[in-house]
XYZ file of C-alpha atoms in Angstrom:
528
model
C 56.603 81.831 -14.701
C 55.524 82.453 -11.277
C 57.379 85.714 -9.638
C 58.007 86.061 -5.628
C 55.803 87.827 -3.707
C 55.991 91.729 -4.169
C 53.670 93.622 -2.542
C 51.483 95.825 -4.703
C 50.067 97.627 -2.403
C 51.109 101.204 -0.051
C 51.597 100.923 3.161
C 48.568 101.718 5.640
C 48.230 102.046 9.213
C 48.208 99.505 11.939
C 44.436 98.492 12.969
C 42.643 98.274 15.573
C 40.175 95.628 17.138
C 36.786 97.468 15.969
C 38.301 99.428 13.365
C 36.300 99.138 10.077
C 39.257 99.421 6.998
C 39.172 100.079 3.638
C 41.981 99.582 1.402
C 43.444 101.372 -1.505
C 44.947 98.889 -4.152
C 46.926 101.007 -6.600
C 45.948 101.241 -9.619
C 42.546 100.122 -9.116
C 41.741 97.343 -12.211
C 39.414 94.801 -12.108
C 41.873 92.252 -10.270
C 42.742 95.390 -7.961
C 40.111 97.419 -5.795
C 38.694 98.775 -2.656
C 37.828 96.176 -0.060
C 35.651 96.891 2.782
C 36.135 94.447 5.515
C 35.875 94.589 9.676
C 38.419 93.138 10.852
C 39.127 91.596 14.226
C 42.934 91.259 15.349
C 44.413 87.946 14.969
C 44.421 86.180 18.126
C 48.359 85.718 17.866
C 50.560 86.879 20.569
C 48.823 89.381 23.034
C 45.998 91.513 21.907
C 48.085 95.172 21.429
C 50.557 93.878 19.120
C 50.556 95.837 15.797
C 48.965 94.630 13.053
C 48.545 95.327 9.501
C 46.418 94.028 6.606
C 46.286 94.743 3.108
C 43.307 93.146 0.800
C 42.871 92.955 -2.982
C 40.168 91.121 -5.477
C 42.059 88.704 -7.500
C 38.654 88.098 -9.224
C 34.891 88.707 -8.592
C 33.696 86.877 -5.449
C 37.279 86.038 -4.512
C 39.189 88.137 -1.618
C 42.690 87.975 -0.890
C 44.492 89.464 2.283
C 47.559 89.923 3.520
C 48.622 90.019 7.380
C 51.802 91.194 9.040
C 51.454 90.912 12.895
C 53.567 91.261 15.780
C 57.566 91.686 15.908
C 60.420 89.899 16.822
C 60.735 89.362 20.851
C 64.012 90.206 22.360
C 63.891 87.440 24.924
C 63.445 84.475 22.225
C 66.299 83.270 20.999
C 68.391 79.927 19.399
C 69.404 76.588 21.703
C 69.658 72.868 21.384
C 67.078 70.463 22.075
C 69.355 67.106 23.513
C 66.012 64.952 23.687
C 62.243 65.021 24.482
C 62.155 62.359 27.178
C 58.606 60.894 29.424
C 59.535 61.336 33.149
C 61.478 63.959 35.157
C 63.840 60.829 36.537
C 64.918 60.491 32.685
C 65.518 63.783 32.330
C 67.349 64.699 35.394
C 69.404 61.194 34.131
C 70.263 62.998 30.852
C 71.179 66.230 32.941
C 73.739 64.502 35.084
C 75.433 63.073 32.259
C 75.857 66.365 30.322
C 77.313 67.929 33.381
C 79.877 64.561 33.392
C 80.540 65.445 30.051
C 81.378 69.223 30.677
C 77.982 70.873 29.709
C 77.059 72.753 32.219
C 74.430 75.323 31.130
C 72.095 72.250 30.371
C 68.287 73.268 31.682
C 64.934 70.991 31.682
C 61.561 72.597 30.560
C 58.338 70.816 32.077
C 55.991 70.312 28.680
C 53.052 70.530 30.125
C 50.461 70.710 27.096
C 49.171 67.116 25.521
C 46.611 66.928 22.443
C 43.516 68.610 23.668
C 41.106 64.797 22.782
C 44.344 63.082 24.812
C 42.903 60.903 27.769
C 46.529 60.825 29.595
C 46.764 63.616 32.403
C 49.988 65.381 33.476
C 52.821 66.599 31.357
C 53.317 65.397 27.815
C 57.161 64.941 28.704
C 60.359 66.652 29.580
C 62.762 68.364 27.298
C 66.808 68.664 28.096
C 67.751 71.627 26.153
C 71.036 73.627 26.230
C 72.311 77.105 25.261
C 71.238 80.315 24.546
C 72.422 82.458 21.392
C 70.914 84.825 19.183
C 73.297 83.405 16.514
C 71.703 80.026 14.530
C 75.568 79.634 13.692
C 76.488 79.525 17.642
C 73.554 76.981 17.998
C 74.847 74.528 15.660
C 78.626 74.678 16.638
C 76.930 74.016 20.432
C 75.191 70.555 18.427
C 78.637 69.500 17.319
C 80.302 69.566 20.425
C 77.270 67.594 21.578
C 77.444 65.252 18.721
C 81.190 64.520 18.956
C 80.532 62.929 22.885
C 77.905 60.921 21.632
C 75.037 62.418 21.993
C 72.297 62.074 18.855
C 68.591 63.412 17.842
C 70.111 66.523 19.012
C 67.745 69.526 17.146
C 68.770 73.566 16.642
C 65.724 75.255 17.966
C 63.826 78.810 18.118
C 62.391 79.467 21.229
C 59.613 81.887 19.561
C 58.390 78.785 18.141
C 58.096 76.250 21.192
C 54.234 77.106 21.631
C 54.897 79.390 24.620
C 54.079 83.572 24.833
C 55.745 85.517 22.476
C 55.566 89.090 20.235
C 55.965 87.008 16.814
C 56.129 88.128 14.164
C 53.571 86.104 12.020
C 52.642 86.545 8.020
C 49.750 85.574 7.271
C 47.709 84.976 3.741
C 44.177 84.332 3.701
C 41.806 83.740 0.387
C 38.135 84.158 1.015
C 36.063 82.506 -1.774
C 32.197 83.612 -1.901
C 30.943 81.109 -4.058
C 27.787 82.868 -4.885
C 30.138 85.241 -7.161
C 32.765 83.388 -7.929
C 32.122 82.383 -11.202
C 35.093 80.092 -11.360
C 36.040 76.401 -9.686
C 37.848 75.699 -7.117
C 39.742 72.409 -7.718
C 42.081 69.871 -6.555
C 44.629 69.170 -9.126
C 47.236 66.487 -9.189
C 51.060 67.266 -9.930
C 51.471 66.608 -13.611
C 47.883 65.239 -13.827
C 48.752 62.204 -12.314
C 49.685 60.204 -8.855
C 53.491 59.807 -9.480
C 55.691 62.197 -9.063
C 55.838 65.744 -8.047
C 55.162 69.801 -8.353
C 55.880 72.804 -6.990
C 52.090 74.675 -6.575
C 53.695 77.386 -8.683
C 53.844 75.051 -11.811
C 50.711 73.716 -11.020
C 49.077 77.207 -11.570
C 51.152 78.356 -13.807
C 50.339 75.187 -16.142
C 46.663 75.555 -15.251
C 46.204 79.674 -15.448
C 45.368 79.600 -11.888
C 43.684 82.807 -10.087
C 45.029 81.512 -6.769
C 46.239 78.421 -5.217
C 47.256 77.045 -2.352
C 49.372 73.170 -1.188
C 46.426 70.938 -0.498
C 47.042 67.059 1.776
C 49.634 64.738 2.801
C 51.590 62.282 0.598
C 54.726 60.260 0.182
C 57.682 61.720 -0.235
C 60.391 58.997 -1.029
C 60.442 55.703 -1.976
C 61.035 54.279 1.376
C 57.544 54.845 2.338
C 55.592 54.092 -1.361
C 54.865 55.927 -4.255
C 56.124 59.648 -4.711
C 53.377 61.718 -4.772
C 50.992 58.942 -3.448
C 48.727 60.475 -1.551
C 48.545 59.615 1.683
C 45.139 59.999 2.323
C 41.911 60.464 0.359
C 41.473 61.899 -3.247
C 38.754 62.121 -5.248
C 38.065 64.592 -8.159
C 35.563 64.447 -11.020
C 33.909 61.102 -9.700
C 36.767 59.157 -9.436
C 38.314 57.742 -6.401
C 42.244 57.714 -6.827
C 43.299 57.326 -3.127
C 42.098 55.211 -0.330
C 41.308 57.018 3.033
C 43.097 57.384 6.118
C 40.208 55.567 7.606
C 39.003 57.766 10.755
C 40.928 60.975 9.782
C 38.850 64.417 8.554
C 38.758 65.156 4.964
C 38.048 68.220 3.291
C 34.416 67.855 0.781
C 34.253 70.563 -1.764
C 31.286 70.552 -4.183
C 30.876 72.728 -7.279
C 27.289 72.664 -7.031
C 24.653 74.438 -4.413
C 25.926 72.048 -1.328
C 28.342 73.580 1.404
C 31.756 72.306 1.445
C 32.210 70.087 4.437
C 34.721 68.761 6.540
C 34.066 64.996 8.086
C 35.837 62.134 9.461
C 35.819 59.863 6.231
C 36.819 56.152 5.726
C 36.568 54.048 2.486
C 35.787 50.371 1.820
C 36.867 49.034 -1.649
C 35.503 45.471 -2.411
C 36.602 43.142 -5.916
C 33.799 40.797 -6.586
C 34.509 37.888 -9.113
C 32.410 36.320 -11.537
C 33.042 32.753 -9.426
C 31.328 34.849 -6.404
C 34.437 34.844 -4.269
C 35.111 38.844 -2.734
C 38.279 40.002 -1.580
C 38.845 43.788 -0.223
C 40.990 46.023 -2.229
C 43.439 47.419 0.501
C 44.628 50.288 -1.532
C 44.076 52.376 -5.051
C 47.394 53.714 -6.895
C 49.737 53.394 -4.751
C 53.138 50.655 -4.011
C 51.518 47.644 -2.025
C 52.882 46.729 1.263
C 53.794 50.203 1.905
C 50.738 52.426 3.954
C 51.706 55.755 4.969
C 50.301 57.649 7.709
C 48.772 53.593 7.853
C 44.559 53.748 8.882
C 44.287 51.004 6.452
C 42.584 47.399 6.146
C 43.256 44.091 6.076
C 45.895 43.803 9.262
C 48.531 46.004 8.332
C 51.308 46.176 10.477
C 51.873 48.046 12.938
C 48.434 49.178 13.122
C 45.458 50.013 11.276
C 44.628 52.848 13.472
C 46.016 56.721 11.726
C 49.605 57.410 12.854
C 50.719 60.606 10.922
C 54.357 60.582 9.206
C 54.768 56.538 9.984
C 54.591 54.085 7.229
C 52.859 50.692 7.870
C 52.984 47.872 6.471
C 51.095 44.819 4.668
C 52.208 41.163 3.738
C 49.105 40.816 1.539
C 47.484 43.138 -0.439
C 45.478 44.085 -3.385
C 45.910 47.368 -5.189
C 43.890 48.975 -7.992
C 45.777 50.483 -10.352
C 44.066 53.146 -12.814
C 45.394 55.322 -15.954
C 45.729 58.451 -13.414
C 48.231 56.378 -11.383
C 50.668 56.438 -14.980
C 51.683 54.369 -17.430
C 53.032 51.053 -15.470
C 52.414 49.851 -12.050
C 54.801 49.153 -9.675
C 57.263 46.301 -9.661
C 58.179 43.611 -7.874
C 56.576 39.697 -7.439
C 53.011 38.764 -7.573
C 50.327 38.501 -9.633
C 48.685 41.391 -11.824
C 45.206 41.106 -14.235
C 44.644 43.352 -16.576
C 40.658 44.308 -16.972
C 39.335 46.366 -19.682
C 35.669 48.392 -19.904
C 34.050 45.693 -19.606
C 34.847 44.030 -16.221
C 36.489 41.230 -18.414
C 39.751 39.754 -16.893
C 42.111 40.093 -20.761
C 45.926 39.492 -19.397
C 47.565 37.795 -16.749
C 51.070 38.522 -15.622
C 53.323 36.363 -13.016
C 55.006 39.968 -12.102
C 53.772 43.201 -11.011
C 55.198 46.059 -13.486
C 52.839 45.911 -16.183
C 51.112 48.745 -18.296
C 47.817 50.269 -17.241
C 44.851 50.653 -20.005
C 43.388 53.971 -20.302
C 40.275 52.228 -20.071
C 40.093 50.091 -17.462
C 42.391 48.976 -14.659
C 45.000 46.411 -13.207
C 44.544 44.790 -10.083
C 47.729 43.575 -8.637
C 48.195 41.282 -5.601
C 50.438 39.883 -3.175
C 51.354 37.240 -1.108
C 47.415 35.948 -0.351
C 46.050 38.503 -2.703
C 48.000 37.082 -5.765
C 46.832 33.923 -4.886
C 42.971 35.396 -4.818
C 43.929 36.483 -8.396
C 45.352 33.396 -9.251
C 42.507 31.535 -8.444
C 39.499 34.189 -9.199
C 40.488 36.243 -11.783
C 41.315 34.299 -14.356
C 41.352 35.412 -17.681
C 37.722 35.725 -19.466
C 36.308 35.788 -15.549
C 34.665 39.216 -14.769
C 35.803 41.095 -11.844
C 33.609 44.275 -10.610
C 34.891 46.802 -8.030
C 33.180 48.767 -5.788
C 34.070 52.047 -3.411
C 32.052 53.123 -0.653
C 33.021 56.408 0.830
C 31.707 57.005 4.456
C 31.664 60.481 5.980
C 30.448 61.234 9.379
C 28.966 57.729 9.203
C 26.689 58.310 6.143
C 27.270 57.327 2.869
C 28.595 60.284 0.437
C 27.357 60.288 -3.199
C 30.717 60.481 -5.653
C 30.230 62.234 -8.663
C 31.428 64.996 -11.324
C 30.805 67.182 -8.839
C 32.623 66.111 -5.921
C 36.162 66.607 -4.531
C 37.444 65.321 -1.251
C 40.966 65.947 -0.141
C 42.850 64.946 2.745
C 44.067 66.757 5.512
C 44.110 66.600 9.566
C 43.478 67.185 12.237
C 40.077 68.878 12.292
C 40.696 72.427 14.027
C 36.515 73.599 14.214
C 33.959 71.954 14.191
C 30.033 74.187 14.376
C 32.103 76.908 15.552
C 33.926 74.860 18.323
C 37.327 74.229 18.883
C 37.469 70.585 18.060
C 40.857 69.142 17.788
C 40.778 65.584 17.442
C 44.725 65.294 17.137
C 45.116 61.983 19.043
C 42.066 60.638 17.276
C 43.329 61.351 13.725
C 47.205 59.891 14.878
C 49.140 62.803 15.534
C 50.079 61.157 18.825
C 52.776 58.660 19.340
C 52.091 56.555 22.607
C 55.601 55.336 22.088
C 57.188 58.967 21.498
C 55.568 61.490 22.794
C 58.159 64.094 21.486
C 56.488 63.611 17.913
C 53.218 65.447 19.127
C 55.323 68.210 20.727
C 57.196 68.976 17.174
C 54.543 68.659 14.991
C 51.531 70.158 17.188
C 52.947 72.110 19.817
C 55.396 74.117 18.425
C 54.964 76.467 15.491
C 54.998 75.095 12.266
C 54.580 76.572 9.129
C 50.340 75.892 8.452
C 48.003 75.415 5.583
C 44.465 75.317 6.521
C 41.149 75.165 5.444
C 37.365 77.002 6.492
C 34.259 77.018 5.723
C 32.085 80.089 7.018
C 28.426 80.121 8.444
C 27.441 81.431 4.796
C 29.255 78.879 2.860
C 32.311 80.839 1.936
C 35.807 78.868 1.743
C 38.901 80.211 3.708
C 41.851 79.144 2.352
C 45.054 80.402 4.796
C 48.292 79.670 5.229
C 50.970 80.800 7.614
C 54.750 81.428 7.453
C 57.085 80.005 9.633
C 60.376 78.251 10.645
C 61.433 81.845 9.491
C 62.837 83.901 12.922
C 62.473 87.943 12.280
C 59.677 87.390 9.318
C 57.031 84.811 10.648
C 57.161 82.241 13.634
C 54.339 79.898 12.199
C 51.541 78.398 14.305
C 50.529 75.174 16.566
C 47.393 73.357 16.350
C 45.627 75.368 18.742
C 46.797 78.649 17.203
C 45.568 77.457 13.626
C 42.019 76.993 14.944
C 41.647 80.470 16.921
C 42.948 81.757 14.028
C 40.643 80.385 11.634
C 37.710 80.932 14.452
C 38.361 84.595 14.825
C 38.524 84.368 10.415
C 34.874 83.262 10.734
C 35.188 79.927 9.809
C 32.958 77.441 11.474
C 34.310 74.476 10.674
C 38.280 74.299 9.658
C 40.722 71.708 9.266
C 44.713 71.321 9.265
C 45.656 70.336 5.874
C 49.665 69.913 4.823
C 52.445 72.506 6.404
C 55.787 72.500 7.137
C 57.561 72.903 4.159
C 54.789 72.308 1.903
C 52.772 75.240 2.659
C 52.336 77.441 -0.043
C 49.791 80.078 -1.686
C 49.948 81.350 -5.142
C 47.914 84.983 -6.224
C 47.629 85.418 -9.756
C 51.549 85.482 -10.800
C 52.709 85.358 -7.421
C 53.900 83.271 -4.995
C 53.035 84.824 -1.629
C 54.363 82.975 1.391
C 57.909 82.468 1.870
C 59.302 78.373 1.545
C 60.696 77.315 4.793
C 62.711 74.566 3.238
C 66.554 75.466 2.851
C 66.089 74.545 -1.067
C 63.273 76.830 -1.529
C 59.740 75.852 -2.594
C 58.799 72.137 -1.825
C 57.230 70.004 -5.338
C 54.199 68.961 -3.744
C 51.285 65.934 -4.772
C 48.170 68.049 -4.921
C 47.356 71.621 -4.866
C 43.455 73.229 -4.113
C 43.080 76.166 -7.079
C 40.964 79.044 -8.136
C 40.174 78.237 -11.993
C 38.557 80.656 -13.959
């Protein structure tokens, strides 16, 4: 069973910005041993913070270090967020009224930083906040006073975290893969080897003897908004498509061959072709229809079919391929399913979606206008073929054995630029600009992903939502970071309470979520 993180190693010296380091793993073993690196500070807080790093080989080719930086600032400290509002009239508006209602210690903060791709000029909004207490406790009994006069989406916040200057601290855990030596793989893997339902990563390398590990893309997380453990995004390991793309959004391409990993902006187009002729477009693979989350689909879903991150859409009509990875049944509910075996050969029809998937084969189920395509084109003894083509960077990319592609976003790097395409990839609201502030302006706990100019994989995640031990990181934070890391091109894969990095036994970052460690869809891991 996986342990919590203890370190194993003695304590060294801060370092400096040219210093070259080597460190001392005790005993050395052949997991264990001296790693030379240069390092350059982490460009997190101002330069002369202290800053220490241990390093260890979890296995040949693979280096893993850990970084402590910074300290807690005196001058950050707990409040209340009332509300993230557009103009200064509606926040002046919402200042008035607290004073009416006997708040007087109410403040507004000017936001002034948007997405960096975001075509708007000006502020990004106002925020109404209130208090000031270096007591969480004092915070929240401040939000029930506000709550009990009316006053809702009220938030308990950190001020070391809102994006502005501050002393930290930060933990940090970075895996460097050389895959010249690395004689292993490194793999996506599914939570319990299939699409439905959940995993912490510490099961998921536990249950696959994992040298390392860390939480990999997006997906649903209750029923409301699809499948558990749907990814919501793109999937594909050992050939096989299992989740449609966020059409427009970065993906991360990992090949087990000689190729580089990649990182490009992919989109997928699915097409069922019947015997009869007739073509329809599959808007989805494994996964509840009518429910799109983080949307970027096809076929007019509602309320858009451009990426909005953490917003389901949906869709009146739709066709879904269903395969054995998915699980046993499909999802319920009305409309029309066919059942097609090896051959492309329509066998069963069913007047209900809920029906059991073949392990060799599929189901295609459909509604509203899609059931009626089945109804009239895939009836049974007709052949249906379907057909994925996966576009990255507008050229077509090969699927096979060899392949993985997981989902992620927004791109941090790209040719050793900043590059952060957060608008682009729907991490922008128009309608509520607050939701860019919380999830890429402040600090968030991160998982991201690196390549380097020589093909080597950083895998990093950092702590957060944790005052005293680590404040996390915003988007532009994440990509200096993984810039001054050597990474080229990076890319923002899941955070917040899904970040998470396993080393051997251990589980090295700390879960931000009250209940501990977050079951998760999909990790990335180190197999031997």
């Amino acid at each position: 069973m996986m342990k919590m993180w203890k370190n194993p190693f003695l304590p060294i010296a801060s370092i400096s910005l040219t210093a070259v380091m080597i460190v001392n793993a005790i005993p050395e073993t052949p997991v264990q041993s001296q790693v030379q690196m240069k390092n350059h500070v982490l460009p997190l807080g101002t330069p002369n913070l202290h800053e220490q790093r241990t390093s260890m080989n979890p296995a040949p080719g693979v280096t893993y270090t850990k970084i402590n930086r910074g300290e807690t600032s005196s001058k950050d400290f707990y409040t209340v967020d009332v509300a993230f509002v557009e103009t200064q009239k509606q926040a002046k508006k919402l200042l008035e009224n607290l004073k009416r209602d006997g708040f007087k210690n109410a403040r507004i903060i000017r936001e002034p930083d948007r997405a960096l791709d975001d075509r708007e000029k000006g502020p990004l909004g106002y925020i109404v906040r209130i208090g000031q207490y270096q007591l969480e406790a004092d915070a929240t009994e401040m939000r029930k006073q506000l709550s009990a006069k009316g006053y809702t989406g009220l938030r308990n916040v950190y001020t070391g975290e809102d994006g502005e200057k501050t002393t930290g601290p930060w933990v940090v855990n970075v895996l460097e893969v050389d895959q010249d030596h690395f004689q292993g793989h490194v793999v996506p893997e599914l939570a319990n080897d299939a699409v439905t339902g959940k995993e912490t990563l510490t099961q998921m390398a536990d249950r696959n003897v994992a040298i390392a590990g860390v939480n990999a893309g997006y997906f649903v997380v209750g029923e409301n908004d699809g499948t558990p453990g749907d990814l919501a995004g793109i999937f594909s390991s050992n050939g096989q498509l299992v989740s449609e793309a966020i059409n427009g959004r970065s993906a991360l391409i990992l090949s087990s061959v000689d190729e580089k990993a990649n990182i490009a902006s992919v989109s997928t187009s699915i097409q069922a072709t019947s015997s009869d002729g007739a073509v329809r477009e599959v808007d989805g693979l494994n996964r509840k229809p009518g429910l799109i989350r983080n949307c970027g689909g096809v076929g007019g879903d509602m309320t858009t079919e451009r990426p909005k991150h953490d917003f389901t859409c949906k869709g009146e009509c739709e066709l879904i391929q269903y395969t054995s990875i998915f699980g046993e049944k499909t999802e319920s509910g009305d409309g029309v399913e066919v059942v097609v075996n090896h051959a492309g050969e329509v066998v069963e029809i069913h007047n209900q979606r809920g029906g059991d998937i073949p392990s060799i084969g599929y189901v295609l189920a459909g509604t509203g206008e899609a059931a009626e395509w089945l109804h009239d084109h895939a009836q049974q003894g007709m052949k249906i073929q379907v057909k994925s083509e996966i576009i990255g960077d507008g050229k077509q990319l090969k699927l096979d054995q060899t392949t993985s592609i997981i989902n992620g976003g927004p791109r941090l790097l790209e040719n050793g630029d900043i590059a952060i395409n957060a608008v682009e990839e729907g991490f922008h609201w128009e309608e509520d600009p607050g939701f860019y502030y919380r999830f890429g302006e402040r600090r968030n706990p991160r998982t991201l992903a690196g390549i380097k100019e020589n093909g080597n994989l950083l895998f990093v995640t950092i702590d957060g939502r944790a005052p005293g031990w680590s404040v996390g990181a915003n988007f532009e934070e994440s990509a200096k970071v993984m810039k001054s890391l050597g990474a080229v091109d990076a890319i923002n894969l899941d955070g917040g309470g899904s970040t998470t990095m396993t080393v051997g036994d251990d589980r090295v970052t700390r879960p931000s979520d009250a209940a501990g460690e977050r079951p998760i869809a999909d990790g990335i891991l180190l197999i031997e």
